[in-house]
């Protein structure tokens, strides 16, 4: 029985756990998905060990795809592009809807393996799978109602009818990070297919399982062979080879800043390539003095610690009005201790590397005289998984490394502030803010502050509810380019203006 057939039957937490806990079973070996087929493991000579975040033990063997495999996938996508680009919106919409339906049928399987592979709670994984399904449904509908520009121009000698024609760009490289594996991958694959492009996707080598399962969904949905291919490997070798390919017309990436910089360097000479780089960030939460304290504490904790703080929109920098600072901090610390417990509401961080990075940042914060309100510095060598206790820091100078760097873990930093102008300045001084949360009962302040913050997505008295068409922002250190709704249309299509005589 092949790996994908075996996994398709391990579709509940009990079945998956029984398989993993059986010491007689070999580690699961993933396979590259190219031209609607899973390549035989015999074609893979090197493997990457993917560890379980909860135990630190070996979980999967992931192919370390060499350049010839990447080139094969890109060539397949390039050959598939002419035919796929000619399909009608209705045809593409039907396939996207079929992908969504199959995902819906197997959503518990996807949630279980996303939780196991990434370390997130099953509740969180289910939410992300639901959102991943919605990506395909959203774009299946969007392309049926997309309206292009049409104008009648009357001139002194003749009149013309001007209209916009939007052909697809070509073959895309899609690479994603490890914090929301399926969600991020589907947020890019769905519009890529919807607007007539083909592609090669490479998920993070740390969290490849649901990408592997998605390949089978695409095959069952009768997506034409070669239209979307999935290869596995690390960023340094496999990812770099992929984005450098001369057949790649665009790159859509979400992940760490260092990798984003490397992609820009790898594609520097390819001026024709479109780049969307959504990079890791740390967002502010502002708590004004007029809030309902209990509701504000709950929202603030949710924004800071959901998914163990491994979200680009996590509200990990918390600014509290001085009039309520002391009482808020007491309630906030108590709430986090009670409602964000390791192994229950809070999972481990995704990898040993992420664990070590968070630990080094907390060590440095301690050396800079930060106060640990709750939590502490994890053990130097993790045992039984990559668990980092929820941590709240105070007495952190805004110019310190702890304040400036993106920690990307279950760590929140609290600051007092006095005036609206002051807190806006403090928030905007950090270039890593992708989103922001404004907690106040004053509707005028919600609008006023929200519009002055350097954040692409702002929530007032709530967090994370999001319309898919809103997209993400190309803002300072958090990236370049935008995706979502019309922004995705602009990313995956070219705008051509045609003029014809008007009679």
mmCIF file of C-alpha atoms in Angstrom, residues 69-391:
data_model
loop_
_atom_site.group_PDB
_atom_site.id
_atom_site.type_symbol
_atom_site.label_atom_id
_atom_site.label_comp_id
_atom_site.label_asym_id
_atom_site.label_seq_id
_atom_site.Cartn_x
_atom_site.Cartn_y
_atom_site.Cartn_z
ATOM 1 C CA UNK A 69 13.251 16.863 -10.003
ATOM 2 C CA UNK A 70 12.453 20.562 -9.595
ATOM 3 C CA UNK A 71 13.234 21.216 -13.264
ATOM 4 C CA UNK A 72 11.004 18.296 -14.240
ATOM 5 C CA UNK A 73 8.099 19.749 -12.252
ATOM 6 C CA UNK A 74 8.586 23.231 -13.711
ATOM 7 C CA UNK A 75 8.742 21.881 -17.255
ATOM 8 C CA UNK A 76 5.564 19.900 -16.678
ATOM 9 C CA UNK A 77 3.797 23.042 -15.409
ATOM 10 C CA UNK A 78 5.096 25.014 -18.386
ATOM 11 C CA UNK A 79 3.769 22.438 -20.862
ATOM 12 C CA UNK A 80 0.393 22.430 -19.102
ATOM 13 C CA UNK A 81 0.045 26.229 -19.141
ATOM 14 C CA UNK A 82 -1.105 26.875 -22.757
ATOM 15 C CA UNK A 83 -4.093 24.523 -22.495
ATOM 16 C CA UNK A 84 -5.037 25.489 -18.917
ATOM 17 C CA UNK A 85 -4.820 29.208 -19.687
ATOM 18 C CA UNK A 86 -7.452 28.754 -22.414
ATOM 19 C CA UNK A 87 -10.040 27.155 -20.124
ATOM 20 C CA UNK A 88 -13.120 29.211 -19.351
ATOM 21 C CA UNK A 89 -13.820 30.698 -15.922
ATOM 22 C CA UNK A 90 -16.761 28.285 -15.660
ATOM 23 C CA UNK A 91 -14.500 25.261 -16.225
ATOM 24 C CA UNK A 92 -11.955 26.444 -13.674
ATOM 25 C CA UNK A 93 -14.717 27.308 -11.200
ATOM 26 C CA UNK A 94 -16.130 23.783 -11.398
ATOM 27 C CA UNK A 95 -12.735 22.231 -10.614
ATOM 28 C CA UNK A 96 -12.126 24.596 -7.700
ATOM 29 C CA UNK A 97 -15.572 23.752 -6.342
ATOM 30 C CA UNK A 98 -14.778 20.059 -6.644
ATOM 31 C CA UNK A 99 -11.522 20.563 -4.726
ATOM 32 C CA UNK A 100 -13.494 22.314 -1.985
ATOM 33 C CA UNK A 101 -16.038 19.467 -1.840
ATOM 34 C CA UNK A 102 -13.360 16.778 -1.465
ATOM 35 C CA UNK A 103 -11.599 18.816 1.204
ATOM 36 C CA UNK A 104 -14.920 19.147 2.997
ATOM 37 C CA UNK A 105 -15.392 15.373 2.955
ATOM 38 C CA UNK A 106 -11.902 14.771 4.358
ATOM 39 C CA UNK A 107 -11.565 17.831 6.557
ATOM 40 C CA UNK A 108 -11.164 15.894 9.794
ATOM 41 C CA UNK A 109 -8.280 13.945 8.269
ATOM 42 C CA UNK A 110 -6.610 17.200 7.216
ATOM 43 C CA UNK A 111 -7.169 18.744 10.648
ATOM 44 C CA UNK A 112 -5.752 15.712 12.456
ATOM 45 C CA UNK A 113 -2.569 15.602 10.396
ATOM 46 C CA UNK A 114 -2.155 19.380 10.473
ATOM 47 C CA UNK A 115 -2.306 19.222 14.256
ATOM 48 C CA UNK A 116 0.142 16.315 14.449
ATOM 49 C CA UNK A 117 2.595 17.725 11.914
ATOM 50 C CA UNK A 118 2.636 21.381 13.021
ATOM 51 C CA UNK A 119 1.874 20.987 16.738
ATOM 52 C CA UNK A 120 -1.179 23.260 16.789
ATOM 53 C CA UNK A 121 -4.268 22.265 18.732
ATOM 54 C CA UNK A 122 -6.894 20.234 16.907
ATOM 55 C CA UNK A 123 -9.413 23.034 17.424
ATOM 56 C CA UNK A 124 -7.095 25.508 15.738
ATOM 57 C CA UNK A 125 -6.339 23.051 12.932
ATOM 58 C CA UNK A 126 -10.032 22.514 12.223
ATOM 59 C CA UNK A 127 -10.535 26.268 11.932
ATOM 60 C CA UNK A 128 -7.681 26.574 9.438
ATOM 61 C CA UNK A 129 -8.943 23.651 7.344
ATOM 62 C CA UNK A 130 -12.382 25.283 7.156
ATOM 63 C CA UNK A 131 -10.718 28.489 5.981
ATOM 64 C CA UNK A 132 -8.670 26.547 3.424
ATOM 65 C CA UNK A 133 -11.860 25.093 1.957
ATOM 66 C CA UNK A 134 -13.272 28.598 1.742
ATOM 67 C CA UNK A 135 -10.268 29.744 -0.344
ATOM 68 C CA UNK A 136 -11.347 27.451 -3.183
ATOM 69 C CA UNK A 137 -15.023 28.320 -2.852
ATOM 70 C CA UNK A 138 -14.289 32.041 -2.747
ATOM 71 C CA UNK A 139 -12.239 32.084 -5.942
ATOM 72 C CA UNK A 140 -14.593 29.624 -7.663
ATOM 73 C CA UNK A 141 -17.283 32.291 -7.288
ATOM 74 C CA UNK A 142 -15.035 35.308 -7.801
ATOM 75 C CA UNK A 143 -13.942 34.435 -11.329
ATOM 76 C CA UNK A 144 -17.570 34.011 -12.436
ATOM 77 C CA UNK A 145 -18.419 37.589 -11.468
ATOM 78 C CA UNK A 146 -15.196 39.411 -12.231
ATOM 79 C CA UNK A 147 -15.827 42.644 -14.133
ATOM 80 C CA UNK A 148 -13.243 44.176 -16.431
ATOM 81 C CA UNK A 149 -13.095 47.766 -17.555
ATOM 82 C CA UNK A 150 -15.098 48.743 -20.686
ATOM 83 C CA UNK A 151 -15.271 52.355 -21.920
ATOM 84 C CA UNK A 152 -16.586 54.208 -24.940
ATOM 85 C CA UNK A 153 -14.250 56.997 -26.047
ATOM 86 C CA UNK A 154 -15.548 59.653 -28.427
ATOM 87 C CA UNK A 155 -12.833 61.484 -30.352
ATOM 88 C CA UNK A 156 -12.902 64.315 -32.913
ATOM 89 C CA UNK A 157 -12.335 61.912 -35.839
ATOM 90 C CA UNK A 158 -13.530 58.514 -34.601
ATOM 91 C CA UNK A 159 -14.755 56.686 -31.548
ATOM 92 C CA UNK A 160 -13.248 53.614 -29.908
ATOM 93 C CA UNK A 161 -14.468 50.964 -27.536
ATOM 94 C CA UNK A 162 -11.759 50.313 -24.962
ATOM 95 C CA UNK A 163 -11.755 47.165 -22.915
ATOM 96 C CA UNK A 164 -9.410 45.355 -20.566
ATOM 97 C CA UNK A 165 -8.267 41.816 -21.310
ATOM 98 C CA UNK A 166 -6.575 39.859 -18.497
ATOM 99 C CA UNK A 167 -4.562 36.820 -19.595
ATOM 100 C CA UNK A 168 -2.841 34.683 -16.938
ATOM 101 C CA UNK A 169 0.817 35.386 -16.202
ATOM 102 C CA UNK A 170 2.245 31.869 -16.567
ATOM 103 C CA UNK A 171 3.986 29.387 -14.274
ATOM 104 C CA UNK A 172 4.232 30.285 -10.585
ATOM 105 C CA UNK A 173 6.525 29.141 -7.791
ATOM 106 C CA UNK A 174 4.506 28.921 -4.575
ATOM 107 C CA UNK A 175 6.461 28.567 -1.348
ATOM 108 C CA UNK A 176 5.027 28.732 2.153
ATOM 109 C CA UNK A 177 6.061 28.707 5.802
ATOM 110 C CA UNK A 178 5.363 26.344 8.656
ATOM 111 C CA UNK A 179 2.957 28.234 10.913
ATOM 112 C CA UNK A 180 -0.290 27.642 8.949
ATOM 113 C CA UNK A 181 0.731 25.072 6.329
ATOM 114 C CA UNK A 182 -2.542 24.220 4.586
ATOM 115 C CA UNK A 183 -4.111 27.653 5.000
ATOM 116 C CA UNK A 184 -1.145 29.440 3.432
ATOM 117 C CA UNK A 185 -0.741 26.927 0.627
ATOM 118 C CA UNK A 186 -4.410 27.018 -0.403
ATOM 119 C CA UNK A 187 -4.521 30.827 -0.167
ATOM 120 C CA UNK A 188 -2.055 30.842 -3.081
ATOM 121 C CA UNK A 189 -2.948 27.704 -5.040
ATOM 122 C CA UNK A 190 -6.657 28.617 -5.253
ATOM 123 C CA UNK A 191 -6.172 32.013 -6.991
ATOM 124 C CA UNK A 192 -3.288 30.665 -9.083
ATOM 125 C CA UNK A 193 -5.606 28.046 -10.581
ATOM 126 C CA UNK A 194 -8.624 30.334 -10.662
ATOM 127 C CA UNK A 195 -6.958 32.920 -12.881
ATOM 128 C CA UNK A 196 -5.509 30.370 -15.307
ATOM 129 C CA UNK A 197 -1.919 30.003 -14.116
ATOM 130 C CA UNK A 198 -0.065 26.764 -13.487
ATOM 131 C CA UNK A 199 2.462 26.201 -10.748
ATOM 132 C CA UNK A 200 4.911 24.275 -8.635
ATOM 133 C CA UNK A 201 4.369 24.492 -4.884
ATOM 134 C CA UNK A 202 6.990 23.819 -2.211
ATOM 135 C CA UNK A 203 5.758 23.767 1.388
ATOM 136 C CA UNK A 204 8.046 24.098 4.393
ATOM 137 C CA UNK A 205 10.102 20.971 4.966
ATOM 138 C CA UNK A 206 9.016 21.214 8.618
ATOM 139 C CA UNK A 207 5.304 20.826 7.817
ATOM 140 C CA UNK A 208 4.774 18.981 4.529
ATOM 141 C CA UNK A 209 2.031 16.513 5.398
ATOM 142 C CA UNK A 210 -1.126 18.394 4.394
ATOM 143 C CA UNK A 211 0.513 19.563 1.154
ATOM 144 C CA UNK A 212 1.100 15.897 0.350
ATOM 145 C CA UNK A 213 -2.538 15.101 1.108
ATOM 146 C CA UNK A 214 -3.668 18.063 -1.004
ATOM 147 C CA UNK A 215 -1.995 16.519 -4.039
ATOM 148 C CA UNK A 216 -4.410 13.591 -3.815
ATOM 149 C CA UNK A 217 -7.342 16.017 -3.560
ATOM 150 C CA UNK A 218 -6.220 17.784 -6.748
ATOM 151 C CA UNK A 219 -5.903 14.413 -8.503
ATOM 152 C CA UNK A 220 -9.370 13.292 -7.389
ATOM 153 C CA UNK A 221 -10.839 16.630 -8.497
ATOM 154 C CA UNK A 222 -9.611 15.871 -12.051
ATOM 155 C CA UNK A 223 -7.329 18.865 -12.264
ATOM 156 C CA UNK A 224 -5.527 18.356 -15.596
ATOM 157 C CA UNK A 225 -2.091 16.746 -15.202
ATOM 158 C CA UNK A 226 0.756 19.187 -14.649
ATOM 159 C CA UNK A 227 -1.390 22.204 -13.798
ATOM 160 C CA UNK A 228 -0.349 22.150 -10.122
ATOM 161 C CA UNK A 229 2.648 20.180 -8.884
ATOM 162 C CA UNK A 230 4.011 19.815 -5.344
ATOM 163 C CA UNK A 231 7.675 19.168 -4.600
ATOM 164 C CA UNK A 232 9.326 18.828 -1.220
ATOM 165 C CA UNK A 233 12.659 19.967 0.118
ATOM 166 C CA UNK A 234 14.422 22.752 1.966
ATOM 167 C CA UNK A 235 14.566 26.397 0.974
ATOM 168 C CA UNK A 236 18.311 26.628 0.422
ATOM 169 C CA UNK A 237 18.423 23.952 -2.274
ATOM 170 C CA UNK A 238 14.973 22.960 -3.531
ATOM 171 C CA UNK A 239 13.321 26.341 -3.018
ATOM 172 C CA UNK A 240 16.179 28.311 -4.505
ATOM 173 C CA UNK A 241 16.298 26.065 -7.587
ATOM 174 C CA UNK A 242 12.556 26.540 -8.039
ATOM 175 C CA UNK A 243 12.444 30.339 -7.907
ATOM 176 C CA UNK A 244 15.561 30.655 -10.108
ATOM 177 C CA UNK A 245 14.065 28.644 -12.971
ATOM 178 C CA UNK A 246 13.797 30.766 -16.141
ATOM 179 C CA UNK A 247 10.385 29.198 -16.807
ATOM 180 C CA UNK A 248 8.977 30.624 -13.572
ATOM 181 C CA UNK A 249 7.095 33.864 -14.259
ATOM 182 C CA UNK A 250 6.104 34.711 -10.688
ATOM 183 C CA UNK A 251 6.870 33.831 -7.084
ATOM 184 C CA UNK A 252 4.357 33.896 -4.235
ATOM 185 C CA UNK A 253 6.015 33.392 -0.845
ATOM 186 C CA UNK A 254 4.971 33.537 2.798
ATOM 187 C CA UNK A 255 7.544 32.915 5.510
ATOM 188 C CA UNK A 256 10.607 34.289 7.242
ATOM 189 C CA UNK A 257 12.393 37.510 6.366
ATOM 190 C CA UNK A 258 15.721 35.801 5.681
ATOM 191 C CA UNK A 259 14.125 33.545 3.068
ATOM 192 C CA UNK A 260 12.329 36.511 1.516
ATOM 193 C CA UNK A 261 15.640 38.331 1.134
ATOM 194 C CA UNK A 262 17.170 35.227 -0.443
ATOM 195 C CA UNK A 263 14.311 35.016 -2.963
ATOM 196 C CA UNK A 264 14.914 38.629 -3.975
ATOM 197 C CA UNK A 265 18.602 37.895 -4.439
ATOM 198 C CA UNK A 266 17.871 34.722 -6.415
ATOM 199 C CA UNK A 267 15.537 36.589 -8.794
ATOM 200 C CA UNK A 268 17.416 39.890 -8.951
ATOM 201 C CA UNK A 269 18.360 39.545 -12.624
ATOM 202 C CA UNK A 270 14.912 38.217 -13.634
ATOM 203 C CA UNK A 271 13.229 41.578 -13.888
ATOM 204 C CA UNK A 272 10.166 39.980 -15.506
ATOM 205 C CA UNK A 273 9.276 37.853 -12.471
ATOM 206 C CA UNK A 274 6.445 38.999 -10.262
ATOM 207 C CA UNK A 275 7.116 38.728 -6.557
ATOM 208 C CA UNK A 276 4.751 38.638 -3.621
ATOM 209 C CA UNK A 277 6.611 38.296 -0.341
ATOM 210 C CA UNK A 278 4.545 38.114 2.837
ATOM 211 C CA UNK A 279 7.073 38.145 5.674
ATOM 212 C CA UNK A 280 6.935 37.349 9.351
ATOM 213 C CA UNK A 281 5.727 40.173 11.597
ATOM 214 C CA UNK A 282 4.697 41.109 15.131
ATOM 215 C CA UNK A 283 1.661 43.312 15.482
ATOM 216 C CA UNK A 284 0.567 45.765 18.206
ATOM 217 C CA UNK A 285 -2.498 45.596 20.419
ATOM 218 C CA UNK A 286 -3.587 48.932 21.926
ATOM 219 C CA UNK A 287 -5.769 48.909 25.036
ATOM 220 C CA UNK A 288 -7.320 52.263 25.954
ATOM 221 C CA UNK A 289 -8.643 53.120 29.409
ATOM 222 C CA UNK A 290 -12.347 53.008 28.507
ATOM 223 C CA UNK A 291 -12.572 49.288 27.738
ATOM 224 C CA UNK A 292 -14.468 46.535 29.509
ATOM 225 C CA UNK A 293 -11.467 44.986 31.247
ATOM 226 C CA UNK A 294 -12.548 41.349 31.099
ATOM 227 C CA UNK A 295 -13.450 41.492 27.417
ATOM 228 C CA UNK A 296 -10.251 43.369 26.580
ATOM 229 C CA UNK A 297 -8.130 40.853 28.495
ATOM 230 C CA UNK A 298 -9.739 37.963 26.616
ATOM 231 C CA UNK A 299 -9.259 39.565 23.188
ATOM 232 C CA UNK A 300 -5.681 40.585 23.993
ATOM 233 C CA UNK A 301 -4.748 37.072 25.104
ATOM 234 C CA UNK A 302 -6.382 35.537 22.041
ATOM 235 C CA UNK A 303 -4.444 37.862 19.730
ATOM 236 C CA UNK A 304 -1.142 37.177 21.497
ATOM 237 C CA UNK A 305 -1.233 33.427 22.131
ATOM 238 C CA UNK A 306 -3.425 31.813 19.478
ATOM 239 C CA UNK A 307 -1.444 29.166 17.543
ATOM 240 C CA UNK A 308 1.270 29.554 20.211
ATOM 241 C CA UNK A 309 1.982 33.056 18.924
ATOM 242 C CA UNK A 310 3.052 31.719 15.522
ATOM 243 C CA UNK A 311 0.938 34.030 13.383
ATOM 244 C CA UNK A 312 2.118 37.019 11.381
ATOM 245 C CA UNK A 313 -0.860 38.913 12.779
ATOM 246 C CA UNK A 314 -0.254 37.950 16.422
ATOM 247 C CA UNK A 315 -0.737 40.922 18.739
ATOM 248 C CA UNK A 316 2.447 40.234 20.667
ATOM 249 C CA UNK A 317 3.282 43.895 21.424
ATOM 250 C CA UNK A 318 0.659 45.144 23.892
ATOM 251 C CA UNK A 319 0.294 48.840 24.775
ATOM 252 C CA UNK A 320 -1.911 49.533 27.808
ATOM 253 C CA UNK A 321 -3.116 52.947 28.918
ATOM 254 C CA UNK A 322 -1.388 53.885 32.156
ATOM 255 C CA UNK A 323 -4.704 54.500 33.942
ATOM 256 C CA UNK A 324 -5.486 50.756 33.795
ATOM 257 C CA UNK A 325 -1.991 49.324 33.321
ATOM 258 C CA UNK A 326 -1.504 47.676 36.735
ATOM 259 C CA UNK A 327 -4.956 46.136 37.065
ATOM 260 C CA UNK A 328 -4.973 45.038 33.409
ATOM 261 C CA UNK A 329 -1.587 43.340 33.756
ATOM 262 C CA UNK A 330 -2.768 41.417 36.842
ATOM 263 C CA UNK A 331 -5.939 40.262 35.093
ATOM 264 C CA UNK A 332 -4.089 39.512 31.860
ATOM 265 C CA UNK A 333 -1.453 37.360 33.586
ATOM 266 C CA UNK A 334 -4.119 35.501 35.557
ATOM 267 C CA UNK A 335 -6.178 34.875 32.413
ATOM 268 C CA UNK A 336 -3.221 33.521 30.424
ATOM 269 C CA UNK A 337 -2.200 31.177 33.261
ATOM 270 C CA UNK A 338 -5.741 29.823 33.470
ATOM 271 C CA UNK A 339 -6.793 29.656 29.818
ATOM 272 C CA UNK A 340 -3.568 29.057 27.850
ATOM 273 C CA UNK A 341 -2.181 25.848 29.299
ATOM 274 C CA UNK A 342 0.545 23.824 27.607
ATOM 275 C CA UNK A 343 -0.833 20.667 26.041
ATOM 276 C CA UNK A 344 -4.412 21.922 26.197
ATOM 277 C CA UNK A 345 -5.101 25.367 24.706
ATOM 278 C CA UNK A 346 -1.443 25.854 23.722
ATOM 279 C CA UNK A 347 0.632 23.543 21.555
ATOM 280 C CA UNK A 348 4.418 23.398 21.154
ATOM 281 C CA UNK A 349 6.292 25.588 18.704
ATOM 282 C CA UNK A 350 6.895 24.005 15.331
ATOM 283 C CA UNK A 351 10.574 23.014 15.448
ATOM 284 C CA UNK A 352 13.767 22.727 17.452
ATOM 285 C CA UNK A 353 15.129 25.718 15.509
ATOM 286 C CA UNK A 354 12.137 27.886 16.446
ATOM 287 C CA UNK A 355 12.455 26.746 20.080
ATOM 288 C CA UNK A 356 16.148 27.681 20.145
ATOM 289 C CA UNK A 357 15.466 31.069 18.545
ATOM 290 C CA UNK A 358 12.759 31.942 21.084
ATOM 291 C CA UNK A 359 14.990 30.810 23.940
ATOM 292 C CA UNK A 360 17.894 32.987 22.761
ATOM 293 C CA UNK A 361 15.568 35.995 22.499
ATOM 294 C CA UNK A 362 14.267 35.416 26.034
ATOM 295 C CA UNK A 363 17.814 35.041 27.372
ATOM 296 C CA UNK A 364 18.688 38.359 25.777
ATOM 297 C CA UNK A 365 15.536 39.976 27.177
ATOM 298 C CA UNK A 366 16.571 38.838 30.657
ATOM 299 C CA UNK A 367 20.033 40.316 30.148
ATOM 300 C CA UNK A 368 18.333 43.600 29.191
ATOM 301 C CA UNK A 369 16.466 43.607 32.538
ATOM 302 C CA UNK A 370 13.055 42.586 31.235
ATOM 303 C CA UNK A 371 10.616 41.458 33.932
ATOM 304 C CA UNK A 372 9.035 38.012 33.471
ATOM 305 C CA UNK A 373 5.439 38.460 34.680
ATOM 306 C CA UNK A 374 4.723 34.823 33.856
ATOM 307 C CA UNK A 375 6.786 32.195 32.069
ATOM 308 C CA UNK A 376 10.547 32.031 31.898
ATOM 309 C CA UNK A 377 13.512 30.872 29.847
ATOM 310 C CA UNK A 378 13.034 27.326 28.481
ATOM 311 C CA UNK A 379 15.617 24.605 29.038
ATOM 312 C CA UNK A 380 18.600 24.812 26.717
ATOM 313 C CA UNK A 381 17.927 21.330 25.363
ATOM 314 C CA UNK A 382 14.222 20.570 24.828
ATOM 315 C CA UNK A 383 12.945 17.263 26.138
ATOM 316 C CA UNK A 384 9.771 15.549 24.943
ATOM 317 C CA UNK A 385 8.968 18.154 22.315
ATOM 318 C CA UNK A 386 9.373 21.855 21.640
ATOM 319 C CA UNK A 387 7.225 23.293 24.420
ATOM 320 C CA UNK A 388 7.571 26.970 25.358
ATOM 321 C CA UNK A 389 5.467 28.196 28.279
ATOM 322 C CA UNK A 390 3.313 31.295 27.668
ATOM 323 C CA UNK A 391 5.437 34.256 28.696
#
